Amino acid sequence: MPDVLFAAENLSLAVGRQILYDNTEFAISTGEKVALVGRNGCGKSTLLRIITGEELPAESSKLTRMRKLRCAALPQEFDLDGSRSIAENVRDGLELFYSMLDRYGKVPVNSAEHAGIEHFLTVHDAWNPDVKLAVILEKLHLAPVADKLCSSLSGGEKRRVALARAVISDPDLLLLDEPTNHLDVNTVEWIEDFVNSSSCSVLFVTHDRCFLDRIATRIVELDHGKFYSYTGNYADYLAAKADREMKEDIFEAKRQSFLRSEIDWVRRSPKARLKRNMGRMKRFEEIAAIAKPLRDSDMELIIPAPGRMGNKTVELKNISKSFGDRKILQDFSFEFTPGARIGLVGPNGIGKSTLVKIITGELAPDSGVCEVAPTVSFNLIDQNRMVLDGEKTVAEEISEGLEYVYLGSEKVTVWTYLKRFLFEDERIKTRIKYLSGGEKARLALAKILKKGGNFLILDEPTNDLDLSSLRFLEEALAAFPGCVLAVSHDRYFLNRICTGVLSFSSGGTLFYTPGDYDYALEKRLEREAAQQPATKRVAEKKAPEPVKPKPRKLSYKEQKEFDGMEDAILAAEEKVAELEAIFGDPEFFSKYGSRSVELQSELDAARAETTRLYARWEELGSKIQP
């Protein structure tokens, strides 16, 4: 059975009037890769800080950590020493290994401490930390610039440095808060491979649904102060969450029906308080005390209706651009058709921002021309978005001294507009410096989108947005009748909105592929395969198929278990049916109200046992030789 690395019982914490954790429980064990999801500002990043000890919950909370637990974290906001080089900052993650090596040479050879240090360094392959440093710098494409000062790095480069510093320590528990922000697809794929092959446990917060699907062994949702755990991928999580909420709604409907049927009797106070009726009265009070399920409001993300665009929008004719000897664009031509939603992809620093600046007229090409129709009105959602004034309230930042926001022909109050972006009354009056990173992202999005425009340019729009907000952004963009150019590394986002993809290649070459990101990736791989030497392609083609091991026979014990499996499954299903019939009883609350929580636990356990038995049956069946 895996060891528990960290566990929280009766976890409680409130910030002002907002309850982050409401007497809830959370745990993570060895080998788990857990995705933590939830609305912006619900307390996901705070949980990571509680695990590292940077923040403390309420005194009533009970926290348990594995002895000598080693954590490493990549927070959303991290610190790098700008006066030191990349290699020096990454080397900080090796500090423990260097100190252990130093101690190893000083303790007696035959001592228990000497043997313990030897085992530790061997397990973590840390006898030569400088080799680990060289490998990680190479893997994250930092080796060529290892001596570069961190003060001169871009946002994506800084994040790669912070990531390298975290993973190089080979921790027991790795905490990642939006690890894919500002990173290109190749780096994200490296993180996926690293996490999947690593023995360390990982708890991560992400908006990247492809990353989540490829990494997570479990998804934990933080919803109104409670943790809910789900197995499976993102689609399984959505289905299971919908099923949980449906059951809660059915339970709540029955509870309300019971209360309505009993309220008249309760109001007859003298009779209700007779000694023989006290049990009925107590049951009523217990049922009345159960809180109704809380639900989040959905974001009503409305992009202002664009002005008339016409048949021509933006046309690039034979555009070339270089910086010194480095070619960014080479003789590139492309025309944006009305209604097109184009994804722009490529590694960091290859020239995506340069192309955007040429389109918007901020930068002139070396040759060629960018023709922009007079009816085109750009609205740029920048990668760093706009600077928000931390001292202003949310309302002050959006209002800019006005009472109303104009969305095309629609006029709404500032308060109404902000509520569409899920800002409640208390948060609308809150100073921006106290908002979470995701809330700031939503606020910046709200401020930029209200400017309108019929040609939207989005530079990494998904960074810091929660999964729910992302779905509404995708739906709003898919329904937008103007043009959209989205610079993004979020593969799931590109698959949902794109009608075509522009892919950067080396040497200033851009390829256009109609369709979504997955199709563009397929075509890119075909181009790369076609460019390989013919001998290599032939060798790959003739590579033998891997030999699959033959299934073995069942042991005596397994055969006996397999023979009795059908009866066990039948009994488990009958138990589930029996409990479901109890819940379906119209008089459920009058008969079983005091045992409702106990019965729900029994039903959940019975369903889980049925699922386990089916999985075990399939596992044993797959071992039987034909």
XYZ file of C-alpha atoms in Angstrom:
626
model
C 0.000 0.000 0.000
C 1.491 3.405 -0.950
C 2.691 5.693 1.830
C 0.845 8.932 2.480
C 3.165 11.886 1.852
C 0.829 14.609 3.051
C -2.625 14.544 4.612
C -4.937 17.247 5.923
C -7.902 16.550 8.175
C -10.500 19.081 9.271
C -8.760 21.533 6.942
C -10.228 24.989 7.422
C -9.192 28.454 6.296
C -11.034 31.677 5.549
C -9.702 34.885 3.997
C -12.025 37.653 5.105
C -15.549 36.422 4.363
C -14.384 33.941 1.734
C -14.119 30.344 2.950
C -11.314 28.510 1.136
C -11.507 25.219 3.056
C -14.580 24.186 5.013
C -13.541 21.426 7.426
C -12.473 19.210 4.526
C -9.867 16.515 3.874
C -7.051 16.048 1.360
C -4.238 13.522 0.953
C -1.603 12.531 -1.601
C 0.391 9.284 -1.589
C 3.615 8.031 -3.130
C 3.539 7.601 -6.900
C 0.414 9.695 -7.442
C 0.139 12.378 -10.105
C -2.757 14.507 -8.881
C -4.348 17.380 -10.802
C -5.945 20.045 -8.594
C -8.750 21.937 -10.330
C -11.257 24.584 -9.315
C -12.365 28.156 -9.922
C -9.843 30.993 -9.853
C -9.367 32.232 -6.311
C -10.846 29.116 -4.661
C -7.612 28.235 -2.827
C -5.591 25.921 -5.114
C -2.312 27.855 -4.846
C -2.903 28.327 -1.126
C -3.012 24.542 -0.658
C 0.408 24.227 -2.323
C 1.783 26.845 0.087
C 0.249 24.999 3.049
C 2.005 21.798 1.942
C 5.381 23.593 1.739
C 4.767 25.275 5.084
C 4.683 28.820 3.678
C 1.112 29.283 4.880
C -0.834 27.928 7.843
C -4.515 26.902 7.983
C -6.862 27.380 10.947
C -5.683 25.928 14.268
C -8.384 23.245 14.175
C -6.772 21.733 11.049
C -4.636 18.633 11.418
C -1.709 18.311 8.983
C 0.411 15.166 8.646
C 3.634 14.991 6.626
C 5.827 12.011 5.916
C 9.012 12.134 7.983
C 11.755 14.068 6.188
C 9.406 14.868 3.275
C 11.299 16.767 0.583
C 9.149 19.123 -1.518
C 10.104 21.204 -4.526
C 7.756 23.763 -6.039
C 7.242 25.790 -9.183
C 4.793 28.510 -8.046
C 3.027 30.919 -10.397
C 5.109 33.766 -9.029
C 8.706 32.655 -8.457
C 11.966 34.423 -7.611
C 15.183 34.172 -9.563
C 18.351 36.051 -8.684
C 18.705 38.313 -11.709
C 22.349 39.073 -10.898
C 23.280 35.376 -11.247
C 23.449 33.168 -14.315
C 20.981 30.475 -15.383
C 23.342 27.702 -14.266
C 23.882 29.314 -10.847
C 20.137 29.617 -10.213
C 19.481 26.017 -11.277
C 22.392 24.795 -9.134
C 20.470 25.984 -6.040
C 18.268 22.904 -6.491
C 21.356 20.703 -5.931
C 22.284 22.271 -2.592
C 21.243 19.217 -0.550
C 23.271 16.849 -2.732
C 26.399 19.004 -2.471
C 26.035 19.201 1.320
C 25.497 15.426 1.554
C 28.634 14.768 -0.507
C 30.599 17.090 1.749
C 29.249 15.318 4.844
C 29.949 11.881 3.313
C 33.675 12.580 3.277
C 33.705 13.635 6.935
C 31.763 10.900 8.786
C 33.311 7.551 9.820
C 33.228 4.996 7.021
C 31.645 2.248 9.147
C 28.960 4.489 10.666
C 25.211 4.207 10.063
C 25.184 7.821 8.854
C 27.819 7.021 6.212
C 25.713 4.097 4.948
C 22.576 6.250 4.938
C 24.208 8.998 2.900
C 25.618 6.448 0.463
C 22.143 4.951 -0.058
C 20.554 8.377 -0.522
C 23.101 9.549 -3.120
C 22.825 6.254 -5.001
C 19.008 6.307 -5.091
C 18.998 9.876 -6.419
C 21.972 9.310 -8.781
C 23.654 12.320 -7.173
C 27.283 11.270 -6.843
C 28.143 13.843 -9.487
C 25.666 16.764 -9.222
C 27.444 18.677 -11.977
C 26.438 15.941 -14.430
C 22.792 16.252 -13.310
C 23.070 20.007 -13.873
C 24.450 19.586 -17.393
C 21.743 17.064 -18.307
C 18.823 19.172 -17.085
C 20.158 22.308 -18.795
C 20.453 20.356 -22.046
C 16.981 18.826 -21.740
C 15.334 22.226 -21.196
C 17.395 23.888 -23.979
C 19.205 26.116 -21.486
C 22.739 24.772 -22.044
C 23.688 27.200 -24.850
C 22.763 30.183 -22.641
C 23.743 28.721 -19.246
C 26.030 31.694 -18.488
C 23.381 34.281 -19.354
C 22.156 36.492 -16.497
C 18.574 35.786 -15.450
C 17.722 39.493 -15.463
C 17.843 39.463 -19.280
C 15.551 36.465 -19.820
C 12.037 36.387 -21.282
C 9.064 35.110 -19.270
C 9.223 31.688 -20.896
C 12.978 31.363 -20.314
C 12.613 32.319 -16.641
C 9.928 29.697 -16.180
C 12.184 27.037 -17.708
C 14.957 28.027 -15.278
C 12.597 27.837 -12.294
C 11.297 24.478 -13.552
C 14.843 23.122 -13.902
C 15.672 24.272 -10.360
C 12.617 22.437 -9.009
C 12.972 19.104 -10.819
C 16.750 18.772 -10.447
C 16.346 18.313 -6.684
C 14.574 14.975 -7.330
C 12.011 15.606 -4.544
C 9.536 13.222 -2.931
C 6.705 15.602 -3.833
C 6.808 18.026 -6.756
C 4.325 20.918 -6.669
C 3.606 22.631 -9.992
C 1.367 25.705 -10.241
C 0.430 26.355 -13.900
C 3.699 24.789 -15.159
C 2.823 25.179 -18.857
C 2.356 28.976 -18.766
C 4.612 30.741 -21.297
C 6.187 27.448 -22.387
C 6.234 26.143 -25.953
C 4.830 22.769 -26.955
C 8.232 21.030 -27.032
C 9.000 22.049 -23.446
C 5.515 21.051 -22.288
C 5.985 17.638 -23.890
C 9.319 17.302 -22.073
C 7.591 18.024 -18.751
C 4.962 15.383 -19.579
C 7.660 12.794 -20.315
C 9.615 13.738 -17.179
C 6.607 13.532 -14.864
C 5.383 10.244 -16.359
C 8.811 8.612 -16.005
C 9.609 10.088 -12.575
C 9.039 8.131 -9.368
C 8.243 11.309 -7.412
C 4.660 12.230 -6.575
C 3.284 15.312 -8.298
C 0.498 17.702 -7.329
C -0.189 20.198 -10.088
C -2.562 23.012 -10.961
C -3.075 23.513 -14.686
C -5.451 24.939 -17.289
C -3.876 22.765 -20.029
C -6.349 19.929 -20.512
C -4.046 17.911 -22.791
C -1.332 18.108 -20.121
C -3.871 17.079 -17.479
C -5.090 14.095 -19.505
C -1.575 12.816 -20.162
C -0.293 13.179 -16.599
C -3.040 12.853 -13.993
C -3.726 9.556 -12.237
C -6.396 11.361 -10.201
C -8.250 14.683 -10.405
C -9.169 16.530 -7.208
C -11.635 19.396 -7.431
C -11.821 22.154 -4.815
C -15.443 23.303 -4.886
C -16.909 25.682 -2.279
C -14.406 24.676 0.372
C -14.650 20.901 -0.152
C -12.327 18.479 -1.973
C -13.834 15.898 -4.354
C -11.659 13.163 -5.844
C -12.195 11.583 -9.285
C -10.327 8.888 -11.196
C -9.890 9.028 -14.958
C -9.190 11.790 -17.452
C -10.702 15.256 -17.904
C -13.778 13.960 -19.744
C -14.331 11.373 -16.979
C -14.036 14.142 -14.387
C -16.680 16.273 -16.127
C -19.046 13.301 -16.362
C -18.469 12.275 -12.733
C -18.922 15.848 -11.510
C -22.208 16.153 -13.424
C -23.331 12.847 -11.902
C -22.393 14.025 -8.380
C -24.264 17.296 -8.799
C -27.306 15.473 -10.194
C -27.391 13.210 -7.113
C -27.029 16.241 -4.846
C -29.921 17.944 -6.645
C -32.123 14.832 -6.316
C -31.233 14.591 -2.633
C -32.018 18.305 -2.172
C -35.389 17.950 -3.948
C -36.337 15.086 -1.626
C -35.146 17.086 1.396
C -37.285 20.067 0.416
C -40.275 17.811 -0.214
C -39.870 16.280 3.248
C -39.567 19.708 4.887
C -42.687 20.974 3.094
C -44.684 17.928 4.202
C -43.561 18.338 7.843
C -43.659 22.113 8.242
C -47.373 22.329 9.059
C -46.987 19.693 11.758
C -43.955 21.499 13.223
C -45.873 24.775 13.367
C -48.393 23.105 15.661
C -45.909 23.633 18.469
C -47.749 22.084 21.458
C -48.429 18.784 19.689
C -44.981 18.710 18.098
C -43.327 19.072 21.476
C -45.113 16.189 23.150
C -42.600 13.672 24.472
C -43.703 10.934 22.068
C -43.092 13.243 19.089
C -39.622 14.437 20.070
C -37.932 11.877 17.786
C -39.908 13.126 14.811
C -39.068 16.703 15.779
C -35.369 15.873 16.108
C -35.361 14.235 12.659
C -36.988 17.329 11.175
C -34.355 19.587 12.736
C -31.521 17.354 11.457
C -32.883 17.413 7.910
C -33.542 21.172 8.071
C -29.952 21.760 9.217
C -28.458 20.136 6.088
C -27.126 22.897 3.833
C -28.336 22.948 0.254
C -25.647 22.276 -2.395
C -23.783 25.362 -3.554
C -23.347 26.016 -7.254
C -21.004 28.368 -9.100
C -22.473 30.865 -11.502
C -21.399 30.416 -15.099
C -19.339 33.128 -16.752
C -21.340 35.023 -19.375
C -18.398 35.958 -21.555
C -19.776 38.174 -24.324
C -17.458 39.613 -26.939
C -18.943 42.875 -28.268
C -20.457 42.455 -31.731
C -17.815 43.439 -34.312
C -18.278 46.234 -36.809
C -18.678 45.558 -40.518
C -15.580 43.903 -41.944
C -16.092 43.480 -45.687
C -14.569 40.874 -47.980
C -10.963 41.923 -47.400
C -9.272 41.975 -44.011
C -5.492 41.559 -43.760
C -3.220 40.326 -46.538
C 0.514 39.663 -46.172
C 2.431 39.767 -49.448
C 5.984 38.367 -49.649
C 6.872 39.472 -46.109
C 10.486 39.061 -44.980
C 12.031 40.087 -41.680
C 15.452 39.489 -40.143
C 17.303 40.614 -37.055
C 20.975 40.603 -37.927
C 21.846 37.237 -39.463
C 18.728 35.611 -38.021
C 15.810 35.170 -40.428
C 12.399 35.474 -38.785
C 10.182 35.532 -41.890
C 11.173 34.682 -45.426
C 8.967 35.680 -48.379
C 5.748 34.846 -46.508
C 2.310 35.463 -48.034
C -1.064 34.857 -46.433
C -4.579 36.297 -46.486
C -6.968 36.264 -43.523
C -10.488 35.547 -44.720
C -13.500 37.009 -42.847
C -14.547 34.718 -39.996
C -11.245 32.827 -39.926
C -9.861 31.697 -36.562
C -6.165 31.040 -37.046
C -3.805 29.481 -34.500
C -0.170 30.628 -34.579
C 2.240 28.065 -33.115
C 5.965 27.541 -32.799
C 8.783 27.421 -30.215
C 9.426 30.413 -27.964
C 11.513 33.111 -29.623
C 10.976 31.881 -33.177
C 9.091 34.982 -34.342
C 5.400 34.732 -33.438
C 5.346 38.120 -31.678
C 7.245 39.660 -34.604
C 4.551 38.514 -37.036
C 1.831 39.954 -34.773
C 3.643 43.315 -34.650
C 3.907 43.394 -38.450
C 0.182 42.673 -38.805
C -0.785 45.444 -36.363
C 1.655 47.917 -37.940
C 3.876 48.178 -34.867
C 6.834 46.805 -36.837
C 7.738 47.265 -40.510
C 8.908 44.283 -42.598
C 12.282 44.383 -44.371
C 10.483 43.634 -47.613
C 6.965 42.900 -48.753
C 3.787 44.625 -47.671
C 1.015 44.098 -45.116
C -2.302 45.401 -46.460
C -4.960 46.109 -43.836
C -8.487 46.934 -45.004
C -9.866 50.249 -43.686
C -12.789 48.419 -42.030
C -10.463 46.321 -39.843
C -10.311 47.257 -36.158
C -7.675 45.360 -34.140
C -8.051 44.420 -30.480
C -4.859 42.909 -29.052
C -4.946 40.756 -25.933
C -1.226 40.865 -25.182
C 0.770 38.021 -23.627
C 1.514 40.203 -20.610
C -1.898 41.826 -20.959
C -2.253 45.342 -19.671
C -0.800 46.589 -16.432
C -3.479 46.643 -13.753
C -3.309 49.226 -10.979
C -3.049 47.212 -7.764
C -4.360 50.089 -5.646
C -7.626 50.390 -7.569
C -10.689 48.287 -6.903
C -11.976 45.936 -9.586
C -14.862 48.333 -10.325
C -12.566 51.370 -10.616
C -10.246 49.556 -13.033
C -13.100 48.668 -15.396
C -15.236 51.803 -15.083
C -12.505 54.338 -15.914
C -14.802 56.965 -14.425
C -17.947 55.820 -16.279
C -21.073 54.101 -14.988
C -21.750 51.989 -18.063
C -19.920 49.642 -20.427
C -20.969 49.739 -24.087
C -20.959 46.346 -25.824
C -21.837 47.256 -29.372
C -25.460 48.400 -29.185
C -25.862 47.024 -25.648
C -25.318 49.214 -22.589
C -24.782 47.577 -19.189
C -23.654 48.868 -15.818
C -20.070 48.238 -14.736
C -21.405 46.052 -11.913
C -23.444 43.884 -14.336
C -20.516 43.594 -16.733
C -18.162 42.398 -13.989
C -20.686 39.858 -12.727
C -20.612 38.309 -16.201
C -16.939 37.617 -15.495
C -17.809 35.955 -12.144
C -16.881 38.842 -9.863
C -19.229 38.875 -6.883
C -20.107 42.074 -4.987
C -17.340 41.655 -2.412
C -14.660 40.995 -5.066
C -15.838 43.943 -7.181
C -15.034 46.209 -4.242
C -11.665 44.491 -3.566
C -8.342 46.130 -4.450
C -6.638 44.412 -7.375
C -3.475 43.639 -5.403
C -5.494 41.191 -3.267
C -6.848 39.186 -6.232
C -5.526 35.761 -7.230
C -3.565 35.352 -10.455
C -6.608 33.846 -12.192
C -8.879 36.672 -11.041
C -6.414 39.221 -12.407
C -6.398 37.330 -15.710
C -10.204 37.465 -15.857
C -10.196 41.171 -15.003
C -7.635 41.955 -17.711
C -9.678 39.939 -20.202
C -12.820 41.853 -19.227
C -11.032 45.205 -19.637
C -9.572 44.372 -23.035
C -12.654 42.727 -24.539
C -14.877 45.715 -23.785
C -12.851 47.711 -26.311
C -14.514 45.718 -29.103
C -12.866 45.286 -32.508
C -13.516 42.928 -35.406
C -10.017 41.383 -35.595
C -8.993 39.869 -32.256
C -5.347 38.991 -31.675
C -4.870 36.835 -28.586
C -1.353 36.218 -27.284
C -1.434 33.288 -24.815
C -5.036 34.028 -23.731
C -5.372 30.829 -21.678
C -2.633 31.603 -19.144
C -3.976 31.690 -15.555
C -7.620 31.108 -16.537
C -9.423 28.265 -14.780
C -10.921 25.387 -16.769
C -14.482 26.673 -16.517
C -13.530 30.164 -17.730
C -11.595 28.612 -20.601
C -14.652 26.732 -21.839
C -16.655 29.946 -22.004
C -13.824 31.800 -23.747
C -13.630 29.024 -26.342
C -17.381 29.125 -26.926
C -17.369 32.922 -27.239
C -14.516 32.835 -29.776
C -16.156 30.034 -31.768
C -19.306 32.188 -32.058
C -17.390 35.400 -32.871
C -18.161 36.467 -36.490
C -14.968 38.525 -36.922
C -11.368 37.333 -37.408
C -9.292 35.726 -34.648
C -5.518 35.162 -34.541
C -4.553 33.138 -31.445
C -0.930 32.693 -30.395
C -1.071 29.757 -28.010
C 0.654 26.609 -26.818
C -2.588 25.215 -25.392
C -3.300 22.298 -27.719
C -6.824 21.647 -26.429
C -7.739 25.331 -26.852
C -6.414 25.376 -30.436
C -8.331 22.211 -31.279
C -11.570 23.791 -30.098
C -11.385 27.173 -31.838
C -9.172 26.915 -34.932
C -10.295 26.833 -38.542
C -6.613 26.810 -39.576
C -3.107 26.778 -38.102
C 0.060 28.688 -39.052
C 3.126 26.718 -37.905
C 6.579 28.260 -37.668
C 9.546 26.246 -38.825
C 13.253 27.124 -38.756
C 14.691 29.613 -41.243
C 11.643 31.896 -41.319
C 9.313 29.360 -42.948
C 5.619 29.304 -42.091
C 3.223 26.519 -43.070
C -0.557 26.912 -43.211
C -2.770 23.906 -42.483
C -6.585 24.098 -42.578
C -8.289 22.488 -39.593
C -7.300 22.113 -35.946
C -3.989 21.716 -34.124
C -3.952 17.894 -34.162
C -4.240 17.880 -37.968
C -1.511 20.531 -38.261
C 0.737 18.406 -36.018
C 0.079 15.346 -38.180
C 1.097 17.282 -41.304
C 4.203 18.663 -39.587
C 5.344 15.156 -38.662
C 4.787 14.051 -42.268
C 6.976 16.935 -43.511
C 9.721 16.084 -41.025
C 9.594 12.401 -41.985
C 9.864 13.320 -45.673
C 13.001 15.368 -44.932
C 14.810 12.423 -43.265
C 17.508 10.610 -45.277
C 16.070 7.786 -47.393
C 18.237 5.130 -45.673
C 16.874 6.120 -42.250
C 13.259 5.925 -43.479
C 13.878 2.436 -44.972
C 15.475 1.241 -41.729
C 12.529 2.531 -39.719
C 10.103 0.892 -42.126
C 11.835 -2.496 -41.773
C 12.036 -2.344 -37.993
C 10.547 -5.578 -36.640
C 7.326 -5.550 -34.719
C 7.874 -5.929 -30.978
C 7.105 -9.428 -29.779
C 4.221 -9.425 -27.352
C 4.673 -11.698 -24.346
C 2.298 -14.643 -24.301
C -0.360 -14.558 -21.630
C 0.405 -16.933 -18.766
C -1.900 -19.417 -17.106
C -3.747 -18.485 -13.938
C -2.363 -19.761 -10.662
C -4.535 -22.085 -8.571
C -5.505 -19.180 -6.284
C -6.302 -16.870 -9.237
C -8.368 -19.595 -10.980
C -10.382 -20.106 -7.823
C -10.952 -16.352 -7.542
C -11.944 -16.150 -11.232
C -14.442 -19.033 -10.906
C -16.266 -17.223 -8.096
C -16.156 -13.792 -9.710
C -19.559 -13.900 -11.439
C -21.354 -14.692 -8.195
C -19.436 -11.915 -6.401
C -20.363 -9.397 -9.089
C -24.018 -10.458 -8.995
C -24.118 -10.029 -5.203
C -22.446 -6.598 -5.425
C -24.928 -5.431 -8.079
C -27.859 -6.654 -5.966
C -26.505 -4.637 -3.036
C -26.337 -1.510 -5.221
C -29.892 -2.095 -6.503
C -31.162 -2.586 -2.946
C -29.629 0.716 -1.762
C -30.793 2.609 -4.860
C -34.342 1.368 -4.192
C -34.131 2.846 -0.686
C -33.129 6.225 -2.087
C -35.941 5.991 -4.637
C -38.566 5.541 -1.924
C -40.946 8.586 -1.959
C -40.974 8.473 1.850
C -37.172 8.277 2.065
C -36.735 11.124 4.544
C -39.517 10.087 6.891
C -38.151 6.507 7.010
C -34.407 6.953 6.655
C -33.735 10.681 7.170
C -31.483 10.178 10.205
C -29.386 7.597 8.276
C -29.133 9.485 4.957
C -25.376 10.144 5.223
C -24.671 6.559 6.328
C -26.753 5.111 3.472
C -25.067 7.351 0.889
C -21.658 6.111 2.090
C -22.860 2.496 1.799
C -24.119 3.124 -1.745
C -20.848 4.750 -2.832
C -18.878 1.840 -1.336
C -21.127 -0.735 -3.044
C -20.715 0.954 -6.436
C -16.940 1.154 -5.949
C -16.830 -2.568 -5.065
C -18.808 -3.444 -8.210
C -16.379 -1.430 -10.356
C -13.408 -3.129 -8.656
C -14.821 -6.611 -9.226
C -15.430 -5.960 -12.930
C -11.869 -4.623 -13.340
C -10.440 -7.660 -11.532
C -12.552 -10.013 -13.663
C -11.193 -8.424 -16.860
C -7.638 -8.552 -15.477
C -7.846 -12.258 -14.688
C -9.619 -13.006 -17.967
C -6.822 -11.354 -19.956
C -4.294 -13.778 -18.423
C -6.055 -16.911 -19.632
C -4.317 -18.485 -22.616
C -6.515 -19.061 -25.655
